[in-house]
XYZ file of C-alpha atoms in Angstrom:
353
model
C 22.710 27.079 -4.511
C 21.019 25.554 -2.102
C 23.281 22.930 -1.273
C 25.909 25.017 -1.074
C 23.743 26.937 1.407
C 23.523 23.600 3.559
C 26.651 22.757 3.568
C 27.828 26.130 4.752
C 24.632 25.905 7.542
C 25.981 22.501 8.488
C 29.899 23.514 8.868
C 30.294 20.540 6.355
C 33.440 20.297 3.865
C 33.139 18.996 0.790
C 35.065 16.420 -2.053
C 35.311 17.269 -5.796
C 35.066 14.164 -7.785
C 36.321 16.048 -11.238
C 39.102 18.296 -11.656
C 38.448 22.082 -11.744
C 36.665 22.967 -14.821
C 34.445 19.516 -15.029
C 31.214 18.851 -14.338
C 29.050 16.153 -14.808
C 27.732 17.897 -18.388
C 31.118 17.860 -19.905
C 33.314 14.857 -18.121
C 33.859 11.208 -20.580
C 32.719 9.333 -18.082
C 28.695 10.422 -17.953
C 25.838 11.143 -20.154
C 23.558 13.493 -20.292
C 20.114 12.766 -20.838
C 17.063 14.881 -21.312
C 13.441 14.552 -20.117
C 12.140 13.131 -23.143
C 9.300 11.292 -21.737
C 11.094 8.131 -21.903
C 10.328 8.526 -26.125
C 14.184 9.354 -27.232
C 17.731 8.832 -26.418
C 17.051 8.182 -22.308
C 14.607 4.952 -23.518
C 17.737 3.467 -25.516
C 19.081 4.203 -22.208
C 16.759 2.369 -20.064
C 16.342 -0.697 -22.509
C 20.383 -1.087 -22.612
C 20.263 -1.502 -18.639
C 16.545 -3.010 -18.210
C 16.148 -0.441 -16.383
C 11.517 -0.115 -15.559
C 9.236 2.540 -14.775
C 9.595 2.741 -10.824
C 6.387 3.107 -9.190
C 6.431 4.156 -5.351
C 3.180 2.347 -4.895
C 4.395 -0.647 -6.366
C 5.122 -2.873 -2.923
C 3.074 -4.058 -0.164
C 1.104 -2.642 1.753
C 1.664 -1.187 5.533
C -0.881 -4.135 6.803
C 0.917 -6.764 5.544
C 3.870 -6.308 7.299
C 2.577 -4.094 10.169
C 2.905 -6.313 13.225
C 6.682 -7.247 12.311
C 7.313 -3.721 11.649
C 6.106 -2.661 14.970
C 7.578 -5.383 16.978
C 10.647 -4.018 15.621
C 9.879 -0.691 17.629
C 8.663 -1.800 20.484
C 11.909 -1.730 22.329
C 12.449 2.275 21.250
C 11.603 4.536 24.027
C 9.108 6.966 23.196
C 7.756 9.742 25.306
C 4.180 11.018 24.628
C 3.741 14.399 26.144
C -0.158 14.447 25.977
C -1.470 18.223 26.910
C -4.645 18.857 28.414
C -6.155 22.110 29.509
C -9.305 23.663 31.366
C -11.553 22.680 28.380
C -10.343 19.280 27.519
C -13.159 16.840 27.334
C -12.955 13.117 28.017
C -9.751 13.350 29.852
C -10.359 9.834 31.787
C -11.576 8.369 28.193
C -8.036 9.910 26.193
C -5.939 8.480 28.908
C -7.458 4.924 28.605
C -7.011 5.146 25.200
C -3.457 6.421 25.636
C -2.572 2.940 27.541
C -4.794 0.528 25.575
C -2.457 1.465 22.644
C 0.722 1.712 24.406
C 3.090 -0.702 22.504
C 5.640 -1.648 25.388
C 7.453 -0.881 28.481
C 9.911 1.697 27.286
C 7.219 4.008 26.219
C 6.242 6.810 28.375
C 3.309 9.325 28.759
C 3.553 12.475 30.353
C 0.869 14.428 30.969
C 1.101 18.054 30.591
C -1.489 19.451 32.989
C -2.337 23.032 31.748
C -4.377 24.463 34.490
C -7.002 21.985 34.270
C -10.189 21.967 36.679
C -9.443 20.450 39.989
C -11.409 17.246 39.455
C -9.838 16.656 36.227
C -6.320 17.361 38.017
C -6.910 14.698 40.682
C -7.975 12.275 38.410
C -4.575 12.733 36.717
C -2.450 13.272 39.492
C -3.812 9.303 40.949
C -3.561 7.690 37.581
C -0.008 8.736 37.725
C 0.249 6.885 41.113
C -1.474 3.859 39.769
C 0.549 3.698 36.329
C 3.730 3.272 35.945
C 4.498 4.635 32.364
C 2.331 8.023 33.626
C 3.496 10.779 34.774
C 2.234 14.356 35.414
C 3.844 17.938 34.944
C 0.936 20.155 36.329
C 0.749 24.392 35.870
C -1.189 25.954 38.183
C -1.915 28.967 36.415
C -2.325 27.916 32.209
C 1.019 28.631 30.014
C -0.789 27.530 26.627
C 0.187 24.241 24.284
C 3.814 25.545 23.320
C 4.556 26.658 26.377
C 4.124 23.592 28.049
C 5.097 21.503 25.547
C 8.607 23.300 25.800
C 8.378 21.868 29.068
C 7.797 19.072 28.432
C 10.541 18.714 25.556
C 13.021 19.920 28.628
C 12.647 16.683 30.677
C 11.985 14.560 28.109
C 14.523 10.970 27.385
C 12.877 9.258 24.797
C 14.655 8.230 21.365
C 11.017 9.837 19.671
C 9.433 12.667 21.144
C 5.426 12.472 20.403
C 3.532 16.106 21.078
C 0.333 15.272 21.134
C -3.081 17.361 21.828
C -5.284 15.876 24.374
C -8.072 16.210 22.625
C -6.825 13.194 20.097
C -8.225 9.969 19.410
C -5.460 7.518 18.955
C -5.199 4.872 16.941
C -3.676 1.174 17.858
C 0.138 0.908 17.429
C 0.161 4.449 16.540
C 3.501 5.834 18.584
C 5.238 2.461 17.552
C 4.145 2.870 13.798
C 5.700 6.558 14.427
C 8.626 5.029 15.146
C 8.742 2.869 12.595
C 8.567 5.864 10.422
C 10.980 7.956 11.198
C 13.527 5.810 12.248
C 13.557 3.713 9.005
C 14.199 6.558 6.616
C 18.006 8.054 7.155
C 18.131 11.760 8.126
C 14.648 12.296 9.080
C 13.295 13.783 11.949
C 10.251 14.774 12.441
C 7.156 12.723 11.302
C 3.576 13.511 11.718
C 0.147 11.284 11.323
C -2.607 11.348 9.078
C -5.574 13.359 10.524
C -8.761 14.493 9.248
C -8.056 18.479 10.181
C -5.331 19.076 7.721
C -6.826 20.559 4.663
C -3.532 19.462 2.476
C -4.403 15.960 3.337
C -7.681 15.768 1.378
C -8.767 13.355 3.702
C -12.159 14.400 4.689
C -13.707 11.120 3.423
C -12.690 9.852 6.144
C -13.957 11.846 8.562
C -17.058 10.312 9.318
C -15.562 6.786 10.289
C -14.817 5.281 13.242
C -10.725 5.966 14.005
C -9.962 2.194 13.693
C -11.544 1.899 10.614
C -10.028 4.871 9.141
C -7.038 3.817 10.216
C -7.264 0.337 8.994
C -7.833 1.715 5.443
C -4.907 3.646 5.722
C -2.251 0.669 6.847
C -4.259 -1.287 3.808
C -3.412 1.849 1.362
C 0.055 2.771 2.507
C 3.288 0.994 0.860
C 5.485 -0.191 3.362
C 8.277 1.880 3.758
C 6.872 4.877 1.973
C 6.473 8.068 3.717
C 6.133 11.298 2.002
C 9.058 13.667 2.647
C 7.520 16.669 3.024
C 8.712 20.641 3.618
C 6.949 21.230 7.085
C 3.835 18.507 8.385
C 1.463 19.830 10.842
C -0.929 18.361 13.093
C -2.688 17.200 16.414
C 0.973 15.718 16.661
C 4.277 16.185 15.478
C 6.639 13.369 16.368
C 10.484 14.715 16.996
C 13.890 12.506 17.825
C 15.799 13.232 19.896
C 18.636 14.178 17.689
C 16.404 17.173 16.192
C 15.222 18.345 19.255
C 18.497 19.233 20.412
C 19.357 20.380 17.365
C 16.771 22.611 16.689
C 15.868 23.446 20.418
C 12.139 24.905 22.357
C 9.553 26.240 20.094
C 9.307 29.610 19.274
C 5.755 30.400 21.012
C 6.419 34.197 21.289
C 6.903 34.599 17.369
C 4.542 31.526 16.632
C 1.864 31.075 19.154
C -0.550 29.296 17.166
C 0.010 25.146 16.389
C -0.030 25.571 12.634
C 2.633 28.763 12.840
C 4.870 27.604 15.433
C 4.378 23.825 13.527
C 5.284 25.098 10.608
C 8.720 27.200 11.999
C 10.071 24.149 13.639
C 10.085 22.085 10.938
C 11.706 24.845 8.898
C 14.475 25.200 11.674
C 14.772 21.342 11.875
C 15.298 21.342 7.460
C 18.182 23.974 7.616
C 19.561 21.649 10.083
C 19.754 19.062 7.875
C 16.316 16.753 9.182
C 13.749 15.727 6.748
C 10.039 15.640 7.575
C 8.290 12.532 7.244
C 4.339 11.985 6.785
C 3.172 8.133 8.163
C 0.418 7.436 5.774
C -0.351 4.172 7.694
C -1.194 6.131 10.886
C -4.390 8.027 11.623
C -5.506 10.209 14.349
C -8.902 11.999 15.064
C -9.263 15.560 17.199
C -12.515 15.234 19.174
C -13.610 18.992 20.007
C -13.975 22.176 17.803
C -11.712 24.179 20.099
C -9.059 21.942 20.059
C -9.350 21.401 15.894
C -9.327 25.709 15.970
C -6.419 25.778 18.312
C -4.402 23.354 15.778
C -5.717 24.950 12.328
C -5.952 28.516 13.192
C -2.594 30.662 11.637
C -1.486 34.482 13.060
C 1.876 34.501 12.035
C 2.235 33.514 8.401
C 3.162 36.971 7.484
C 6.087 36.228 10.102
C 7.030 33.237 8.442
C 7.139 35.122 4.696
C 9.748 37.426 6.380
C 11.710 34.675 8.245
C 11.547 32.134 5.609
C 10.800 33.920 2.248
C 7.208 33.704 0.643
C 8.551 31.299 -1.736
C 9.431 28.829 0.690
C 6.075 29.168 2.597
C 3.959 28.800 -0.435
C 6.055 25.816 -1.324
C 5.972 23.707 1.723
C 2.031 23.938 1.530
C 2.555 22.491 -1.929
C 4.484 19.909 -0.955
C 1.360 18.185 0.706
C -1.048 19.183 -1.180
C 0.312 18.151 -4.924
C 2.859 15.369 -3.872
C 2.328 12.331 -5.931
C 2.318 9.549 -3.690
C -0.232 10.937 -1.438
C -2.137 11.421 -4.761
C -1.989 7.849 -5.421
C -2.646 7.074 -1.256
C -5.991 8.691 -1.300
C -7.088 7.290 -5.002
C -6.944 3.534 -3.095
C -8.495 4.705 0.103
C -11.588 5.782 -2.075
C -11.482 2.867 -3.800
C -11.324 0.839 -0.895
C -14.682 2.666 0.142
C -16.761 1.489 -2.730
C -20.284 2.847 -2.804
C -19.814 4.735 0.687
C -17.356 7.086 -0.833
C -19.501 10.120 -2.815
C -16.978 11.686 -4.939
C -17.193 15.817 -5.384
C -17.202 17.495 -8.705
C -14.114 19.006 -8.223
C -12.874 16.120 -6.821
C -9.928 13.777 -9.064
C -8.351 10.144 -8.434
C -5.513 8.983 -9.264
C -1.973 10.341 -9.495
C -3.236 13.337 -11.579
């Protein structure tokens, strides 16, 4: 049902590969074989064709091939609309930060001044003159983080679209590794980082390290080339190409104007347009201030998104992070690669469950 619901969503036609009245259960040519555990018929199967257990964590890790990798995406343009407002903190420290881990000359950074104090809008305003890859889109009176950001999305030229809260500590190589994501795994389009904040995640063992650190663990404990595909991923930044931007279009701030609501809706709109969401579990990022982490977490509308999007589907997509496998088997080696410093909770399992 529900791909016939996609392809009817995506005005695509369709080829039968069996006459009328076939299907795969009943046509000479194919077998049907039940989940027996790999016990019955399907391991006669699997020993005719050598055919092993496949294991997703089973490759190399993201730090062995990293710096190739991101080489490779160096070249991409990639916009970072970076939003600050009257209470963001640090603003001359983020920025530095910002261009310390900027990865090459076709990525950009626009700021998206929301009504920020006047020092903090002068100091913005001449780093702009004084950088190149800055620029500044300044509101005199504040529009909020959607708002802007749909402003942001409107002059926007980049291949990856990075919407990122000010408030963010970023990690090295972290738009590039973005990239690297989402443009390595056919039909996605969004991708979002690793983060402390995200209760799904189960990555609060992290939280107390530095960002590099954390984020060296996780390009050590990531598989190259694995990324969770995920119902909706949420976030101090949600990384969008081009092709699903236009496809999907501006956020929907009036029905969804909290981050984890509106988040949450776009990636919805951006599935039943035929993009997958990605998760980079070599990438970690770190919000700084509580009012930034409640503007992110906080949820108004999830009654909204029961109506628009069934409670089924809701409930599910939360799911999706929380019990998917490989991020299971991502955390059990980040503990591990903590030793003594990790102090497990009761409730607490590791491994792939």
């Amino acid at each position: 049902l529900s791909v016939n619901f996609a392809l009817r969503q995506a005005d695509v036609s369709w080829h039968s590969l069996m006459p009328k009245g076939q299907s795969v259960r009943s046509h000479p040519a194919f077998a049907l074989l039940a989940h027996d555990s790999n016990r019955g018929l399907a391991a006669d199967f699997n020993a005719a064709f050598s055919l092993g257990v496949v294991d997703p964590l089973d490759g190399p890790s993201d730090s062995q091939v990293l710096e190739e990798r991101r080489a490779g995406r160096q070249a991409c343009p990639i916009d970072v609309l970076a939003y600050f407002h009257a209470g963001s903190s640090n603003v001359q420290t983020r920025m530095n930060e910002l261009l310390e881990a900027r990865g090459g000359s076709a990525q950009r950074i626009v700021v998206l001044d929301d009504a920020t104090e006047a020092r903090t809008g002068r100091l913005l305003a001449a780093l702009a003159e004084s950088e190149p890859a800055v620029s500044v889109r300044r509101n005199d009176v504040a529009q909020g983080f959607a708002s802007a950001m749909n402003e942001g999305l409107s002059i926007a030229n980049g291949e990856l679209v990075l919407m990122l809260d000010g408030d963010t500590s970023v990690s090295k190589g972290w738009a590039e590794k973005l990239g690297d994501a989402v443009f390595s795994t056919p039909g996605a389009g969004l991708v979002a980082p690793l983060s402390k904040i995200i209760d799904d995640q189960e990555l609060s063992f992290l939280a107390e390290l530095p960002i590099e650190e954390a984020n060296r663990i996780c390009e050590a404990c990531a598989v190259a080339t694995v990324s969770p595909r995920l119902a909706v991923v949420e976030g101090p930044c949600i990384g969008v190409t081009r092709a699903a931007v236009q496809a999907v279009g501006p956020i929907d701030w009036k029905r969804f104007p909290y981050a984890r609501d509106w988040q949450r809706d776009f990636c919805f709109r951006a599935q039943r347009a035929g993009f997958i969401s990605l998760l980079a579990m070599h990438t970690y990022l770190g919000i700084l201030t509580h009012a930034s982490l409640e503007r992110i977490t906080k949820s108004w509308s999830e009654s909204v998104l029961k109506m628009v999007y069934g409670a089924d589907a809701v409930t599910r997509a939360g799911l999706s992070m929380k019990d998917n496998l490989v991020m299971y088997g991502f955390r059990a080696r980040a503990r591990g690669s903590l030793g003594s410093r990790y102090m497990r909770p009761e409730n607490d399992f590791n491994g792939l469950g």
